[in-house]
DNA sequence: GCAATATTTGACCAGTGGTCAATTGATGAG
DNA sequence: CTCATCAATTGACCACTGGTCAAATATTGC
């Protein structure tokens, strides 16, 4: 009840992010409230606002790491012994896999509009797309049209944003995903 | 201030839908409140709950008409003197056009999850997709794989759900849309 | 030891979706 | 025409939300 907690149980930025993440992954952005997170942390909701400007900023902090996870995932897809064509399929498939196995995060990363996170999240999303585009091009023998790569991305995004909430995990949509990836590759080449 | 309005100014289901629609188209689902609509209608928010079970049901009522607009739009695309290939492009393009010129509606029609509208909206969306699939098939000379038609739809959906909120009207994304449609057709055939 | 500073609290604000007893208009039976 | 019934409307109320901020306390540096 004291207006300042003893040092051992002080609130960390990281501690908040951590608890926010678990709540958030379970319920999604809208369903999680600051008071909810505060209760989980055993502090008042006001305290969170000392560490984060608002809800949007907190959830961008959560999602920041996920952007680098996804970026690594994209980068890593050029590694390995398979031929480029397989690598390309895998890249597209893995994007979908990420999206469907991290639905709450994907929502903020690529779907949420209108909040103040936008500027930050939008920039990270752009960078992520650039990495995607580069990688796709590097896995193709012929020079791809830049706008076709964009269409491929949009088509992937369509898959994730449709199946999100409709399936719980990637596995449940794996067949459709594989087929969709083939569809996209046909359009790409 | 009287607990029942005089007959001439009684609240109609249609009247509510109408005002809800304008608010809704301007601001989107989340930003519109029942109290807001009530204020516009010059009644208390409680009155709306006499006519509609909840917010979701009201907004499904709004969007119900939009489903038939979109259905007609799809049906109409087989009419006209153009050859089937052009008709197909037009169909895809018009879907995007609808989506971007009716963003708030599209949101509820094809994007909102988790509310109780789901059962209703989901069904209407399925029917709409079936009409789409039929029409696409009827515009193709060769027998299309059913899953490819689905991928085409998903890819369209991706375009709309990306550009939604990012552009205001279809025009601003027309070029990209045309290119995306070509991309999809490549995958389809 | 004491003043300055960093944290935390919880009351508070304006707003939300939703419920419901109470009230009043319309309506139809006698 | 009257009066009970029923349909519609109100507004207080509930539990919630994101967000702000003065006050109170723990920590820190002097």
CSV table of C-alpha atoms (C1' of nucleotides) in Angstrom, one decimal:
chain,number,residue,atom,x,y,z
A,1,UNK,CA,0.0,0.0,0.0
A,2,UNK,CA,3.0,2.3,0.2
A,3,UNK,CA,3.4,4.9,-2.5
A,4,UNK,CA,6.8,3.6,-3.3
A,5,UNK,CA,7.7,0.0,-3.3
A,6,UNK,CA,10.8,-1.3,-1.7
A,7,UNK,CA,13.8,-1.7,-4.1
A,8,UNK,CA,13.6,-5.4,-4.4
A,9,UNK,CA,10.1,-5.3,-5.8
A,10,UNK,CA,10.4,-2.2,-8.0
A,11,UNK,CA,8.6,-2.2,-11.3
A,12,UNK,CA,10.9,-2.7,-14.3
A,13,UNK,CA,10.1,-1.8,-17.9
A,14,UNK,CA,11.0,-5.3,-18.8
A,15,UNK,CA,8.8,-6.8,-16.1
A,16,UNK,CA,5.8,-4.9,-17.4
A,17,UNK,CA,6.5,-5.9,-21.0
A,18,UNK,CA,6.8,-9.5,-19.9
A,19,UNK,CA,3.5,-9.7,-18.1
A,20,UNK,CA,1.8,-7.6,-20.8
A,21,UNK,CA,3.1,-10.0,-23.4
A,22,UNK,CA,1.5,-13.1,-21.8
A,23,UNK,CA,-1.8,-11.4,-21.3
A,24,UNK,CA,-1.7,-10.0,-24.7
A,25,UNK,CA,-0.8,-13.2,-26.5
A,26,UNK,CA,-3.7,-14.9,-24.7
A,27,UNK,CA,-6.4,-12.3,-25.3
A,28,UNK,CA,-5.3,-9.9,-28.0
A,29,UNK,CA,-4.8,-6.1,-27.9
A,30,UNK,CA,-8.4,-5.0,-27.3
A,31,UNK,CA,-9.2,-7.5,-24.6
A,32,UNK,CA,-6.2,-6.6,-22.4
A,33,UNK,CA,-6.6,-3.6,-20.1
A,34,UNK,CA,-3.9,-1.7,-18.3
A,35,UNK,CA,-5.7,-2.4,-15.0
A,36,UNK,CA,-5.6,-6.1,-15.9
A,37,UNK,CA,-1.8,-6.1,-16.4
A,38,UNK,CA,-1.4,-4.0,-13.2
A,39,UNK,CA,-3.3,-6.6,-11.2
A,40,UNK,CA,-1.1,-9.3,-12.6
A,41,UNK,CA,1.9,-7.3,-11.7
A,42,UNK,CA,0.6,-6.5,-8.2
A,43,UNK,CA,0.7,-2.8,-8.7
A,44,UNK,CA,-1.7,0.0,-9.5
A,45,UNK,CA,-2.4,0.8,-13.1
A,46,UNK,CA,-1.1,4.3,-12.6
A,47,UNK,CA,2.4,2.8,-12.1
A,48,UNK,CA,2.5,1.5,-15.6
A,49,UNK,CA,1.9,4.9,-17.0
A,50,UNK,CA,5.1,6.0,-15.3
A,51,UNK,CA,7.0,3.6,-17.5
A,52,UNK,CA,5.0,3.8,-20.6
A,53,UNK,CA,3.2,6.8,-22.2
A,54,UNK,CA,0.1,4.8,-23.1
A,55,UNK,CA,-1.3,1.4,-24.0
A,56,UNK,CA,-0.1,1.7,-27.6
A,57,UNK,CA,3.5,2.4,-26.6
A,58,UNK,CA,3.5,-0.5,-24.2
A,59,UNK,CA,2.3,-2.9,-26.8
A,60,UNK,CA,4.7,-1.6,-29.4
A,61,UNK,CA,7.4,-2.4,-26.9
A,62,UNK,CA,6.0,-5.9,-26.7
A,63,UNK,CA,6.0,-6.3,-30.4
A,64,UNK,CA,9.4,-4.8,-31.0
A,65,UNK,CA,11.1,-8.1,-30.3
A,66,UNK,CA,8.7,-9.9,-32.6
A,67,UNK,CA,9.8,-7.7,-35.4
A,68,UNK,CA,13.3,-8.8,-35.0
A,69,UNK,CA,12.3,-12.4,-34.7
A,70,UNK,CA,10.4,-12.2,-37.9
A,71,UNK,CA,13.4,-10.4,-39.5
A,72,UNK,CA,15.7,-13.1,-38.5
A,73,UNK,CA,13.3,-15.7,-39.8
A,74,UNK,CA,13.3,-14.0,-43.2
A,75,UNK,CA,17.1,-13.6,-43.2
A,76,UNK,CA,17.6,-17.2,-42.2
A,77,UNK,CA,15.6,-18.5,-45.1
A,78,UNK,CA,18.4,-18.1,-47.5
A,79,UNK,CA,20.6,-20.4,-45.4
A,80,UNK,CA,20.5,-24.1,-45.9
A,81,UNK,CA,21.3,-26.7,-48.6
A,82,UNK,CA,18.0,-26.6,-50.5
A,83,UNK,CA,17.8,-25.0,-53.9
A,84,UNK,CA,16.5,-21.5,-54.2
A,85,UNK,CA,13.1,-22.5,-55.4
A,86,UNK,CA,12.4,-24.5,-52.2
A,87,UNK,CA,13.9,-21.8,-50.1
A,88,UNK,CA,11.5,-19.3,-51.6
A,89,UNK,CA,8.5,-21.6,-50.8
A,90,UNK,CA,9.8,-22.0,-47.3
A,91,UNK,CA,10.2,-18.2,-46.9
A,92,UNK,CA,6.6,-17.6,-47.8
A,93,UNK,CA,5.4,-20.5,-45.7
A,94,UNK,CA,7.3,-19.3,-42.7
A,95,UNK,CA,5.9,-15.9,-42.9
A,96,UNK,CA,2.4,-17.4,-42.7
A,97,UNK,CA,3.5,-19.7,-39.9
A,98,UNK,CA,4.8,-16.7,-37.9
A,99,UNK,CA,1.6,-14.8,-38.5
A,100,UNK,CA,-0.6,-17.6,-37.4
A,101,UNK,CA,1.4,-18.7,-34.4
A,102,UNK,CA,1.8,-15.1,-33.2
A,103,UNK,CA,-1.6,-13.8,-34.1
A,104,UNK,CA,-1.9,-11.1,-31.4
A,105,UNK,CA,1.5,-9.8,-32.3
A,106,UNK,CA,0.8,-9.9,-36.0
A,107,UNK,CA,-2.3,-7.9,-35.4
A,108,UNK,CA,-0.3,-5.0,-34.0
A,109,UNK,CA,2.6,-5.5,-36.4
A,110,UNK,CA,0.7,-5.3,-39.6
A,111,UNK,CA,-3.0,-4.7,-39.0
A,112,UNK,CA,-3.6,-2.1,-36.4
A,113,UNK,CA,-4.2,1.4,-37.8
A,114,UNK,CA,-5.1,4.7,-36.2
A,115,UNK,CA,-3.3,4.6,-32.9
A,116,UNK,CA,-0.1,6.4,-32.1
A,117,UNK,CA,1.9,3.3,-32.4
A,118,UNK,CA,1.5,3.7,-36.1
A,119,UNK,CA,4.6,5.8,-36.7
A,120,UNK,CA,6.8,3.3,-34.9
A,121,UNK,CA,5.1,0.1,-36.0
A,122,UNK,CA,4.6,1.3,-39.5
A,123,UNK,CA,8.3,2.0,-39.8
A,124,UNK,CA,9.2,-1.4,-38.4
A,125,UNK,CA,6.7,-3.0,-40.8
A,126,UNK,CA,8.3,-1.2,-43.7
A,127,UNK,CA,11.8,-2.4,-42.8
A,128,UNK,CA,10.5,-5.9,-42.4
A,129,UNK,CA,8.9,-5.7,-45.8
A,130,UNK,CA,12.1,-4.5,-47.3
A,131,UNK,CA,14.0,-7.4,-45.9
A,132,UNK,CA,11.3,-9.7,-47.3
A,133,UNK,CA,11.5,-8.1,-50.8
A,134,UNK,CA,15.3,-8.3,-50.9
A,135,UNK,CA,15.3,-11.9,-49.8
A,136,UNK,CA,12.6,-12.9,-52.3
A,137,UNK,CA,14.6,-11.3,-55.1
A,138,UNK,CA,17.8,-12.9,-54.1
A,139,UNK,CA,16.1,-16.3,-54.3
A,140,UNK,CA,14.9,-15.8,-57.8
A,141,UNK,CA,16.9,-16.4,-60.9
A,142,UNK,CA,15.2,-13.8,-63.0
A,143,UNK,CA,14.7,-10.2,-62.2
A,144,UNK,CA,11.4,-9.8,-60.5
A,145,UNK,CA,9.1,-6.8,-60.9
A,146,UNK,CA,9.2,-4.8,-57.7
A,147,UNK,CA,5.4,-4.5,-57.7
A,148,UNK,CA,5.0,-8.3,-58.0
A,149,UNK,CA,7.0,-8.8,-54.9
A,150,UNK,CA,4.7,-6.4,-53.2
A,151,UNK,CA,1.7,-8.3,-54.5
A,152,UNK,CA,3.2,-11.5,-53.1
A,153,UNK,CA,3.5,-9.9,-49.7
A,154,UNK,CA,0.0,-8.6,-49.8
A,155,UNK,CA,-1.2,-12.0,-50.8
A,156,UNK,CA,0.6,-13.5,-47.8
A,157,UNK,CA,-0.8,-10.9,-45.6
A,158,UNK,CA,-4.3,-11.7,-46.9
A,159,UNK,CA,-3.8,-15.3,-45.9
A,160,UNK,CA,-2.7,-14.5,-42.4
A,161,UNK,CA,-5.3,-11.8,-41.8
A,162,UNK,CA,-8.1,-14.1,-43.0
A,163,UNK,CA,-7.2,-17.2,-41.0
A,164,UNK,CA,-6.3,-15.2,-37.9
A,165,UNK,CA,-8.9,-15.9,-35.3
A,166,UNK,CA,-10.4,-18.5,-37.5
A,167,UNK,CA,-7.7,-21.1,-36.7
A,168,UNK,CA,-5.6,-21.2,-33.5
A,169,UNK,CA,-2.3,-22.4,-34.9
A,170,UNK,CA,-0.5,-22.6,-38.2
A,171,UNK,CA,-0.9,-26.4,-38.3
A,172,UNK,CA,-4.7,-26.1,-38.8
A,173,UNK,CA,-4.2,-24.1,-42.0
A,174,UNK,CA,-1.0,-25.7,-43.2
A,175,UNK,CA,-2.5,-27.4,-46.3
A,176,UNK,CA,-4.2,-24.3,-47.4
A,177,UNK,CA,-1.1,-22.3,-46.7
A,178,UNK,CA,1.1,-24.6,-48.9
A,179,UNK,CA,-1.4,-24.3,-51.7
A,180,UNK,CA,-1.6,-20.5,-51.3
A,181,UNK,CA,2.2,-20.3,-51.4
A,182,UNK,CA,2.2,-22.2,-54.7
A,183,UNK,CA,-0.4,-19.8,-56.0
A,184,UNK,CA,1.7,-16.8,-55.1
A,185,UNK,CA,4.8,-18.3,-56.7
A,186,UNK,CA,2.9,-18.8,-59.9
A,187,UNK,CA,2.1,-15.1,-59.9
A,188,UNK,CA,5.6,-14.2,-59.0
A,189,UNK,CA,7.5,-15.9,-61.9
B,1,UNK,CA,-38.3,14.3,-21.7
B,2,UNK,CA,-41.3,12.1,-21.8
B,3,UNK,CA,-40.7,8.3,-21.5
B,4,UNK,CA,-42.6,7.8,-24.7
B,5,UNK,CA,-42.3,9.9,-27.7
B,6,UNK,CA,-45.3,11.1,-29.7
B,7,UNK,CA,-46.2,8.9,-32.6
B,8,UNK,CA,-44.8,11.2,-35.3
B,9,UNK,CA,-41.3,11.0,-33.9
B,10,UNK,CA,-41.2,7.4,-32.9
B,11,UNK,CA,-37.9,5.6,-33.3
B,12,UNK,CA,-37.8,3.2,-36.2
B,13,UNK,CA,-35.4,0.3,-36.8
B,14,UNK,CA,-34.7,1.8,-40.1
B,15,UNK,CA,-34.1,5.3,-38.7
B,16,UNK,CA,-31.5,4.0,-36.3
B,17,UNK,CA,-29.8,2.0,-39.0
B,18,UNK,CA,-29.6,5.0,-41.2
B,19,UNK,CA,-28.0,7.3,-38.6
B,20,UNK,CA,-25.8,4.5,-37.4
B,21,UNK,CA,-24.6,4.0,-41.0
B,22,UNK,CA,-23.5,7.6,-41.5
B,23,UNK,CA,-21.7,7.8,-38.2
B,24,UNK,CA,-20.2,4.4,-38.8
B,25,UNK,CA,-18.9,5.1,-42.3
B,26,UNK,CA,-17.3,8.3,-41.1
B,27,UNK,CA,-15.6,6.9,-38.0
B,28,UNK,CA,-15.5,3.1,-38.1
B,29,UNK,CA,-17.0,0.5,-35.8
B,30,UNK,CA,-14.8,1.2,-32.7
B,31,UNK,CA,-15.1,4.9,-32.8
B,32,UNK,CA,-18.9,5.0,-32.9
B,33,UNK,CA,-20.7,4.7,-29.6
B,34,UNK,CA,-24.3,3.9,-28.9
B,35,UNK,CA,-24.6,7.1,-27.0
B,36,UNK,CA,-23.2,9.0,-30.0
B,37,UNK,CA,-25.8,7.5,-32.3
B,38,UNK,CA,-28.5,8.2,-29.7
B,39,UNK,CA,-27.5,11.8,-29.5
B,40,UNK,CA,-27.7,12.1,-33.3
B,41,UNK,CA,-31.2,10.6,-33.2
B,42,UNK,CA,-32.2,12.8,-30.4
B,43,UNK,CA,-33.1,9.9,-28.1
B,44,UNK,CA,-31.5,8.1,-25.2
B,45,UNK,CA,-29.1,5.3,-25.8
B,46,UNK,CA,-31.4,3.0,-23.9
B,47,UNK,CA,-34.0,3.3,-26.6
B,48,UNK,CA,-31.7,1.8,-29.2
B,49,UNK,CA,-31.4,-1.3,-27.1
B,50,UNK,CA,-35.1,-1.7,-27.4
B,51,UNK,CA,-34.7,-2.1,-31.1
B,52,UNK,CA,-31.3,-3.9,-31.2
B,53,UNK,CA,-29.9,-6.5,-28.9
B,54,UNK,CA,-26.4,-4.9,-28.9
B,55,UNK,CA,-24.0,-2.9,-30.8
B,56,UNK,CA,-22.8,-5.8,-32.9
B,57,UNK,CA,-26.3,-6.6,-34.0
B,58,UNK,CA,-27.0,-3.0,-35.0
B,59,UNK,CA,-23.9,-2.9,-37.1
B,60,UNK,CA,-24.6,-6.2,-38.7
B,61,UNK,CA,-28.0,-4.7,-39.7
B,62,UNK,CA,-26.1,-1.8,-41.3
B,63,UNK,CA,-23.8,-4.1,-43.2
B,64,UNK,CA,-26.5,-6.5,-44.3
B,65,UNK,CA,-27.4,-4.2,-47.2
B,66,UNK,CA,-23.8,-3.9,-48.2
B,67,UNK,CA,-23.5,-7.6,-48.6
B,68,UNK,CA,-26.2,-7.6,-51.2
B,69,UNK,CA,-24.6,-4.6,-52.9
B,70,UNK,CA,-21.4,-6.5,-53.1
B,71,UNK,CA,-23.3,-9.7,-54.3
B,72,UNK,CA,-25.0,-7.7,-57.0
B,73,UNK,CA,-21.7,-6.2,-58.0
B,74,UNK,CA,-20.2,-9.7,-58.4
B,75,UNK,CA,-23.2,-11.0,-60.3
B,76,UNK,CA,-23.2,-8.0,-62.6
B,77,UNK,CA,-19.6,-8.5,-63.7
B,78,UNK,CA,-20.6,-11.3,-66.1
B,79,UNK,CA,-22.9,-8.9,-67.9
B,80,UNK,CA,-21.5,-6.7,-70.7
B,81,UNK,CA,-19.9,-7.0,-74.1
B,82,UNK,CA,-16.3,-7.5,-73.0
B,83,UNK,CA,-14.6,-10.8,-73.3
B,84,UNK,CA,-14.4,-13.1,-70.3
B,85,UNK,CA,-10.8,-12.3,-69.6
B,86,UNK,CA,-11.5,-8.6,-69.2
B,87,UNK,CA,-14.6,-9.4,-67.2
B,88,UNK,CA,-12.5,-11.4,-64.8
B,89,UNK,CA,-10.1,-8.5,-64.3
B,90,UNK,CA,-13.0,-6.2,-63.7
B,91,UNK,CA,-14.5,-8.5,-61.2
B,92,UNK,CA,-11.4,-8.6,-59.1
B,93,UNK,CA,-10.9,-4.9,-59.5
B,94,UNK,CA,-14.4,-4.1,-58.4
B,95,UNK,CA,-14.1,-6.2,-55.3
B,96,UNK,CA,-11.1,-4.1,-54.3
B,97,UNK,CA,-12.9,-1.0,-55.3
B,98,UNK,CA,-15.8,-1.9,-53.1
B,99,UNK,CA,-13.5,-2.8,-50.2
B,100,UNK,CA,-11.7,0.5,-50.3
B,101,UNK,CA,-14.7,2.7,-50.9
B,102,UNK,CA,-16.6,1.0,-48.1
B,103,UNK,CA,-13.8,0.5,-45.6
B,104,UNK,CA,-15.9,0.6,-42.4
B,105,UNK,CA,-18.4,-1.9,-43.9
B,106,UNK,CA,-15.7,-4.1,-45.3
B,107,UNK,CA,-14.1,-4.2,-41.8
B,108,UNK,CA,-17.3,-5.8,-40.3
B,109,UNK,CA,-18.1,-7.9,-43.4
B,110,UNK,CA,-14.7,-9.6,-43.6
B,111,UNK,CA,-12.4,-8.6,-40.8
B,112,UNK,CA,-14.1,-8.4,-37.5
B,113,UNK,CA,-13.8,-11.6,-35.4
B,114,UNK,CA,-14.8,-12.4,-31.8
B,115,UNK,CA,-18.1,-10.5,-31.5
B,116,UNK,CA,-21.5,-12.1,-31.6
B,117,UNK,CA,-22.1,-10.8,-35.1
B,118,UNK,CA,-19.8,-13.5,-36.2
B,119,UNK,CA,-22.4,-16.2,-36.8
B,120,UNK,CA,-24.5,-13.9,-39.0
B,121,UNK,CA,-21.7,-12.0,-40.7
B,122,UNK,CA,-19.6,-15.1,-41.3
B,123,UNK,CA,-22.5,-16.8,-43.0
B,124,UNK,CA,-23.1,-13.8,-45.3
B,125,UNK,CA,-19.4,-13.6,-46.0
B,126,UNK,CA,-19.4,-17.3,-47.0
B,127,UNK,CA,-22.3,-16.8,-49.3
B,128,UNK,CA,-20.6,-13.9,-50.8
B,129,UNK,CA,-17.5,-15.9,-51.4
B,130,UNK,CA,-19.5,-18.7,-53.0
B,131,UNK,CA,-21.0,-16.2,-55.5
B,132,UNK,CA,-17.5,-14.9,-56.1
B,133,UNK,CA,-16.1,-18.4,-56.7
B,134,UNK,CA,-18.9,-19.4,-59.1
B,135,UNK,CA,-18.5,-16.2,-61.1
B,136,UNK,CA,-14.8,-16.5,-61.3
B,137,UNK,CA,-15.1,-20.1,-62.6
B,138,UNK,CA,-17.8,-19.1,-65.1
B,139,UNK,CA,-15.4,-16.5,-66.5
B,140,UNK,CA,-12.6,-19.0,-67.1
B,141,UNK,CA,-12.3,-21.3,-70.1
B,142,UNK,CA,-10.4,-24.0,-68.3
B,143,UNK,CA,-11.6,-25.7,-65.1
B,144,UNK,CA,-10.0,-23.9,-62.2
B,145,UNK,CA,-8.8,-25.6,-59.0
B,146,UNK,CA,-11.2,-24.7,-56.2
B,147,UNK,CA,-8.3,-23.9,-53.9
B,148,UNK,CA,-6.8,-21.5,-56.4
B,149,UNK,CA,-10.0,-19.5,-56.5
B,150,UNK,CA,-9.9,-19.4,-52.8
B,151,UNK,CA,-6.3,-18.2,-52.9
B,152,UNK,CA,-7.4,-15.5,-55.4
B,153,UNK,CA,-10.0,-14.3,-52.9
B,154,UNK,CA,-7.5,-14.3,-50.1
B,155,UNK,CA,-5.1,-12.3,-52.2
B,156,UNK,CA,-7.8,-9.7,-52.9
B,157,UNK,CA,-8.7,-9.6,-49.3
B,158,UNK,CA,-5.0,-9.0,-48.5
B,159,UNK,CA,-5.0,-6.0,-50.7
B,160,UNK,CA,-8.1,-4.4,-49.2
B,161,UNK,CA,-7.1,-5.2,-45.7
B,162,UNK,CA,-3.7,-3.7,-46.2
B,163,UNK,CA,-4.7,-0.5,-48.0
B,164,UNK,CA,-7.7,0.1,-45.7
B,165,UNK,CA,-6.9,3.0,-43.5
B,166,UNK,CA,-3.8,3.7,-45.5
B,167,UNK,CA,-5.7,5.3,-48.4
B,168,UNK,CA,-9.1,7.0,-48.2
B,169,UNK,CA,-10.5,5.9,-51.5
B,170,UNK,CA,-10.0,3.3,-54.2
B,171,UNK,CA,-8.5,5.9,-56.6
B,172,UNK,CA,-5.4,6.4,-54.5
B,173,UNK,CA,-4.5,2.7,-54.9
B,174,UNK,CA,-5.9,2.1,-58.4
B,175,UNK,CA,-2.5,1.5,-60.0
B,176,UNK,CA,-1.4,-0.9,-57.4
B,177,UNK,CA,-4.8,-2.6,-57.5
B,178,UNK,CA,-4.6,-3.2,-61.3
B,179,UNK,CA,-1.2,-4.6,-61.0
B,180,UNK,CA,-2.3,-6.8,-58.1
B,181,UNK,CA,-5.2,-8.1,-60.1
B,182,UNK,CA,-2.8,-9.1,-62.9
B,183,UNK,CA,-0.7,-10.9,-60.4
B,184,UNK,CA,-3.7,-12.8,-59.1
B,185,UNK,CA,-4.8,-13.8,-62.6
B,186,UNK,CA,-1.3,-15.2,-63.3
B,187,UNK,CA,-1.7,-17.4,-60.3
B,188,UNK,CA,-5.2,-18.4,-61.3
B,189,UNK,CA,-4.5,-19.6,-64.8
C,1,DG,C1',21.0,13.2,8.8
C,2,DC,C1',18.6,15.6,5.4
C,3,DA,C1',17.1,17.5,1.0
C,4,DA,C1',16.2,16.1,-3.6
C,5,DT,C1',14.5,12.8,-6.6
C,6,DA,C1',12.4,8.6,-8.4
C,7,DT,C1',8.3,5.6,-7.9
C,8,DT,C1',3.9,4.4,-6.6
C,9,DT,C1',-0.7,5.0,-5.2
C,10,DG,C1',-5.5,5.8,-5.6
C,11,DA,C1',-8.9,9.2,-6.3
C,12,DC,C1',-10.6,11.2,-10.2
C,13,DC,C1',-12.3,12.3,-15.2
C,14,DA,C1',-14.7,11.3,-19.3
C,15,DG,C1',-16.0,7.9,-21.7
C,16,DT,C1',-17.8,2.9,-23.0
C,17,DG,C1',-21.6,-1.2,-23.6
C,18,DG,C1',-25.3,-2.9,-21.4
C,19,DT,C1',-29.5,-3.4,-17.9
C,20,DC,C1',-33.8,-2.2,-16.0
C,21,DA,C1',-37.6,-0.1,-13.0
C,22,DA,C1',-40.4,3.5,-13.8
C,23,DT,C1',-43.0,6.3,-16.7
C,24,DT,C1',-45.9,7.7,-20.3
C,25,DG,C1',-48.0,7.4,-25.2
C,26,DA,C1',-50.9,4.7,-28.1
C,27,DT,C1',-54.5,1.3,-28.7
C,28,DG,C1',-58.3,-1.6,-28.5
C,29,DA,C1',-62.4,-3.5,-25.6
C,30,DG,C1',-66.5,-2.5,-23.4
D,1,DC,C1',-65.6,7.9,-23.7
D,2,DT,C1',-63.0,5.3,-20.3
D,3,DC,C1',-59.8,2.5,-18.7
D,4,DA,C1',-56.8,-1.4,-18.6
D,5,DT,C1',-53.1,-3.1,-21.4
D,6,DC,C1',-49.2,-2.9,-24.0
D,7,DA,C1',-45.3,-0.7,-26.6
D,8,DA,C1',-41.8,2.5,-26.4
D,9,DT,C1',-38.7,5.6,-23.9
D,10,DT,C1',-36.1,7.5,-20.3
D,11,DG,C1',-32.3,8.0,-17.2
D,12,DA,C1',-30.2,6.2,-13.2
D,13,DC,C1',-27.2,2.6,-12.6
D,14,DC,C1',-23.3,-1.1,-13.1
D,15,DA,C1',-18.9,-2.6,-14.2
D,16,DC,C1',-15.7,-1.5,-17.1
D,17,DT,C1',-12.0,1.3,-20.1
D,18,DG,C1',-7.7,4.6,-21.0
D,19,DG,C1',-5.6,8.3,-18.9
D,20,DT,C1',-4.1,12.2,-15.4
D,21,DC,C1',-2.2,13.9,-11.3
D,22,DA,C1',-1.5,15.5,-6.4
D,23,DA,C1',0.1,13.4,-2.7
D,24,DA,C1',2.9,10.2,-0.2
D,25,DT,C1',7.0,7.4,0.4
D,26,DA,C1',11.7,4.8,-0.7
D,27,DT,C1',16.0,5.7,-2.5
D,28,DT,C1',19.9,8.4,-3.5
D,29,DG,C1',23.5,11.8,-3.3
D,30,DC,C1',25.4,15.3,-0.4
